[in-house]
Coordinates of C-alpha atoms and ligand atoms in Angstrom, one line a residue:
X1 CA 21.9 -17.2 8.6
X2 CA 19.2 -14.4 9.0
X3 CA 18.4 -12.7 5.6
X4 CA 20.5 -9.8 5.2
X5 CA 17.6 -6.9 5.3
X6 CA 14.6 -6.3 7.7
X7 CA 11.7 -4.8 6.6
X8 CA 9.6 -3.1 9.3
X9 CA 5.8 -2.9 8.5
X10 CA 2.3 -2.4 9.6
X11 CA 1.5 -5.5 7.6
X12 CA -1.6 -4.7 5.8
X13 CA -0.4 -1.0 4.9
X14 CA -0.4 -0.7 1.2
X15 CA 2.7 1.8 1.2
X16 CA 4.3 -1.5 2.9
X17 CA 2.8 -3.8 0.2
X18 CA 4.2 -1.8 -2.4
X19 CA 8.0 -2.3 -0.8
X20 CA 7.3 -6.1 0.1
X21 CA 6.1 -6.8 -3.8
X22 CA 9.1 -5.1 -4.9
X23 CA 11.5 -7.5 -2.8
X24 CA 9.7 -10.1 -3.7
X25 CA 9.4 -9.5 -7.3
X26 CA 13.5 -9.2 -7.2
X27 CA 13.8 -12.2 -5.0
X28 CA 15.6 -10.3 -2.4
X29 CA 15.5 -11.9 0.8
X30 CA 14.4 -10.1 3.9
X31 CA 12.8 -10.5 7.3
X32 CA 9.3 -9.0 7.9
X33 CA 9.0 -7.4 11.1
X34 CA 4.9 -6.6 11.5
X35 CA 3.3 -4.2 14.2
X36 CA -0.1 -3.0 14.3
X37 CA -0.8 0.8 14.0
X38 CA 0.7 3.3 16.4
X39 CA 2.5 0.2 18.3
X40 CA 4.8 0.2 15.1
X41 CA 5.7 3.9 16.3
X42 CA 8.6 2.3 18.5
X43 CA 10.3 0.0 16.4
X44 CA 10.1 2.8 13.9
X45 CA 11.4 5.4 15.7
X46 CA 14.2 3.2 16.6
X47 CA 15.1 2.1 13.1
X48 CA 14.6 5.4 11.4
X49 CA 13.9 8.2 13.9
X50 CA 10.7 8.8 12.0
X51 CA 7.0 7.9 12.1
X52 CA 5.9 5.6 9.1
X53 CA 6.1 2.2 7.7
X54 CA 7.8 0.7 5.4
X55 CA 11.3 0.9 6.9
X56 CA 13.8 -1.3 5.2
X57 CA 16.9 -1.8 7.2
X58 CA 19.8 -3.2 5.3
X59 CA 23.5 -4.0 6.5
X60 CA 24.5 -0.1 5.6
X61 CA 21.3 1.9 5.2
X62 CA 18.2 2.9 6.7
X63 CA 15.4 3.6 4.2
X64 CA 12.1 5.0 5.7
X65 CA 10.4 5.7 2.4
X66 CA 8.5 3.1 -0.1
X67 CA 10.1 5.3 -3.0
X68 CA 13.2 5.3 -1.5
X69 CA 13.3 1.4 -1.4
X70 CA 12.3 1.1 -4.9
X71 CA 15.1 3.6 -5.8
X72 CA 17.6 1.4 -3.6
X73 CA 16.7 -1.6 -5.5
X74 CA 16.8 -0.1 -8.8
X75 CA 20.4 0.6 -8.4
X76 CA 21.4 -2.0 -6.1
X77 CA 20.0 -5.3 -7.8
X78 CA 21.0 -4.2 -11.4
X79 CA 20.9 -7.7 -12.7
X80 CA 17.3 -8.5 -12.0
X81 CA 14.1 -6.3 -12.6
X82 CA 14.5 -2.6 -12.6
X83 CA 11.7 -0.9 -11.3
X84 CA 12.3 2.1 -13.2
X85 CA 12.5 2.4 -17.1
X86 CA 16.1 2.7 -18.6
X87 CA 15.3 5.4 -21.0
X88 CA 15.3 8.4 -19.2
X89 CA 12.2 10.2 -20.6
X90 CA 10.0 7.3 -19.8
X91 CA 11.8 7.1 -16.1
X92 CA 10.8 10.6 -15.5
X93 CA 7.2 9.8 -16.7
X94 CA 7.3 6.6 -14.0
X95 CA 8.7 8.7 -11.2
X96 CA 6.1 11.7 -11.8
X97 CA 3.3 8.8 -11.9
X98 CA 4.5 7.1 -8.8
X99 CA 4.6 10.6 -6.7
X100 CA 0.8 11.2 -8.1
X101 CA -0.4 7.8 -6.8
X102 CA 2.1 8.0 -3.7
X103 CA 0.5 11.7 -2.8
X104 CA -3.0 11.6 -4.3
X105 CA -4.2 8.3 -4.3
X106 CA -2.6 6.0 -1.1
X107 CA -3.9 8.6 1.4
X108 CA -7.7 8.4 0.2
X109 CA -7.9 4.8 -0.4
X110 CA -6.5 4.0 3.0
X111 CA -8.9 6.5 4.7
X112 CA -12.0 4.9 2.6
X113 CA -10.9 1.6 3.9
X114 CA -10.3 2.2 7.3
X115 CA -13.5 4.0 7.4
X116 CA -15.5 1.1 6.8
X117 CA -13.3 -1.4 8.9
X118 CA -12.8 0.7 12.1
X119 CA -16.8 0.2 12.2
X120 CA -16.3 -3.7 12.2
X121 CA -14.3 -4.8 15.3
X122 CA -13.5 -8.3 13.9
X123 CA -12.6 -7.4 10.2
X124 CA -10.6 -4.9 11.6
X125 CA -8.4 -6.8 13.7
X126 CA -8.2 -9.8 11.3
X127 CA -6.8 -7.1 8.9
X128 CA -4.4 -5.7 11.3
X129 CA -3.0 -8.4 13.5
X130 CA -1.7 -11.1 10.8
X131 CA 2.2 -11.1 11.1
X132 CA 2.1 -9.4 14.1
X133 CA 4.2 -10.7 17.5
X134 CA 2.0 -12.2 20.6
X135 CA 2.6 -9.5 22.8
X136 CA 1.7 -6.5 20.6
X137 CA -1.6 -8.5 19.2
X138 CA -2.5 -8.4 23.2
X139 CA -1.9 -5.2 24.0
X140 CA -3.7 -3.9 20.8
X141 CA -6.8 -5.8 21.6
X142 CA -6.6 -4.5 24.9
X143 CA -6.4 -0.6 24.1
X144 CA -8.2 -1.2 20.7
X145 CA -11.2 1.5 21.7
X146 CA -8.8 4.2 22.3
X147 CA -6.6 3.4 19.1
X148 CA -9.6 3.1 17.2
X149 CA -10.5 7.1 18.0
X150 CA -6.8 8.0 17.7
X151 CA -6.8 6.6 14.3
X152 CA -9.7 8.4 13.2
X153 CA -8.6 11.5 14.7
X154 CA -4.9 11.2 13.0
X155 CA -6.2 10.2 9.6
X156 CA -9.3 12.6 9.8
X157 CA -11.9 9.7 9.1
X158 CA -15.4 10.7 9.1
X159 CA -18.2 10.2 6.2
X160 CA -17.6 13.6 5.0
X161 CA -14.0 13.2 4.5
X162 CA -14.2 9.6 3.3
X163 CA -17.0 11.1 0.8
X164 CA -14.3 13.8 -0.5
X165 CA -11.7 10.8 -0.5
X166 CA -14.0 8.7 -2.6
X167 CA -14.3 11.7 -5.1
X168 CA -10.3 12.0 -5.1
X169 CA -10.1 8.0 -5.9
X170 CA -12.8 8.7 -8.7
X171 CA -10.7 11.4 -10.4
X172 CA -7.0 9.3 -10.3
X173 CA -9.0 6.3 -11.5
X174 CA -10.3 8.4 -14.5
X175 CA -6.5 9.6 -15.3
X176 CA -5.5 6.3 -15.3
X177 CA -8.4 4.9 -17.1
X178 CA -7.4 7.8 -19.7
X179 CA -3.8 6.5 -19.6
X180 CA -4.8 3.3 -20.5
X181 CA -6.8 4.5 -23.3
X182 CA -5.1 3.1 -26.6
X183 CA -5.5 -0.1 -24.9
X184 CA -1.8 0.0 -22.9
X185 CA -0.4 -3.1 -21.2
X186 CA 1.7 -0.9 -18.8
X187 CA 1.6 2.7 -17.9
X188 CA 4.8 3.4 -19.1
X189 CA 6.7 1.9 -21.7
X190 CA 6.4 -1.7 -22.6
X191 CA 7.2 -3.0 -19.3
X192 CA 6.4 -3.5 -15.6
X193 CA 7.6 -0.7 -13.7
X194 CA 7.1 1.4 -10.5
X195 CA 4.4 3.1 -12.0
X196 CA 2.4 0.1 -12.5
X197 CA 3.2 -1.3 -9.0
X198 CA 2.8 1.5 -7.1
X199 CA -1.0 2.2 -8.8
X200 CA -1.7 -1.4 -8.2
X201 CA -0.5 -1.6 -4.5
X202 CA -2.1 2.1 -3.7
X203 CA -5.2 1.3 -5.2
X204 CA -5.9 -2.3 -3.3
X205 CA -7.7 -0.9 -0.3
X206 CA -10.6 -0.3 -2.5
X207 CA -10.0 -3.3 -4.9
X208 CA -9.3 -6.0 -2.1
X209 CA -7.1 -8.3 -4.4
X210 CA -6.5 -11.8 -3.7
X211 CA -2.7 -12.0 -4.3
X212 CA -2.7 -8.7 -1.6
X213 CA 0.8 -9.8 0.6
X214 CA -1.0 -9.7 3.8
X215 CA -4.6 -11.0 4.6
X216 CA -7.3 -8.7 3.7
X217 CA -11.0 -9.3 4.5
X218 CA -12.6 -11.4 1.6
X219 CA -15.4 -9.8 -0.4
X220 CA -18.3 -12.0 1.3
X221 CA -17.4 -10.6 4.9
X222 CA -17.2 -6.7 4.0
X223 CA -20.1 -4.5 5.0
X224 CA -22.6 -3.5 1.9
X225 CA -21.6 -0.2 1.4
X226 CA -17.7 -0.9 1.4
X227 CA -18.3 -4.1 -1.3
X228 CA -20.8 -1.5 -3.4
X229 CA -17.6 1.1 -3.9
X230 CA -15.4 -2.2 -4.4
X231 CA -17.6 -3.2 -7.3
X232 CA -17.7 0.1 -8.5
X233 CA -13.7 0.7 -8.5
X234 CA -13.3 -2.9 -9.7
X235 CA -15.2 -2.7 -12.7
X236 CA -13.5 0.4 -14.0
X237 CA -10.5 0.0 -16.6
X238 CA -8.1 1.5 -14.1
X239 CA -9.4 -1.4 -11.9
X240 CA -9.4 -4.0 -13.8
X241 CA -5.9 -3.0 -14.8
X242 CA -4.7 -3.1 -11.1
X243 CA -6.2 -6.4 -10.5
X244 CA -4.4 -7.6 -13.5
X245 CA -1.1 -6.4 -12.7
X246 CA -1.6 -8.2 -9.3
X247 CA -2.6 -11.4 -11.2
X248 CA 0.2 -11.3 -13.4
X249 CA 3.1 -9.6 -11.5
X250 CA 2.5 -10.6 -7.7
Ligands
GSH1 N1 5.5 8.6 1.7 C1 5.5 7.1 2.5 C2 4.1 7.1 3.4 C3 4.0 5.7 4.3 C4 2.8 6.0 5.1 O1 2.1 6.9 5.3 N2 2.5 4.8 5.9 C5 1.4 4.7 7.0 C6 1.2 3.3 7.0 S1 0.1 3.5 5.6 C7 2.1 4.9 8.3 O2 3.2 4.1 8.7 N3 1.4 5.2 9.1 C8 1.7 5.6 10.7 C9 1.8 6.8 11.1 O3 1.7 7.6 10.4 O4 2.0 6.9 12.4 C10 5.8 6.2 1.8 O5 5.9 6.1 0.8 O6 6.8 5.5 2.5

């Protein structure tokens, strides 16, 4: 029998990782349907009418945003792990942090990773093609030069914007360093929540954690400039925290 849920993804996407991680953590059965960037558009349009992944299709609902997916899991699987704290004040804090990471961290870590990977065809293809169907793999390879420039244009990826994104990521990491200041185990309260999961998932493109749910390039193979940035972020308290969250909870 087919699992009840479909998860439409661009497999290496960190917003998809956020949804996939929550589904895995709860043990919810689902079937992942991976597509490469841009070729995802048709499947997503058919399923949700929108543009972005992840999209979770359940028997009676279509959820086209990673936060909506976590909220859905929180209210549907009430016997298991609850992504959001039960205390109302802590819940507000967790939701505010999730929103901050979704809007101020995710777009910038993605730009930094793509800036580097788009310059290295093999690393790029090894990152975006696992988990994708054979036909789309062929089409993607054939259209790769055009897709690469469309992606650069759509995400405004250039050296100057990438430098600005590095500064934005440093700022969010410094905020998380401060939040963790008193030696906290988790960002909100005493339990693993959507705040921790979202920070770790959306920071992943500048940390390359081993436990990530889709293959990422190994540290030995990434270009020197990217490696230096990963080492910088990995050695901050926020970076070490995200790597620990992956190690202990992914
Ligand atoms: N707010 C959305 C953002 C998702 C998002 O930006 N997804 C990217 C992948 S990292 C995407 O599908 N981009 C494709 C496009 O915009 O065409 C969420 O949390 O689900």
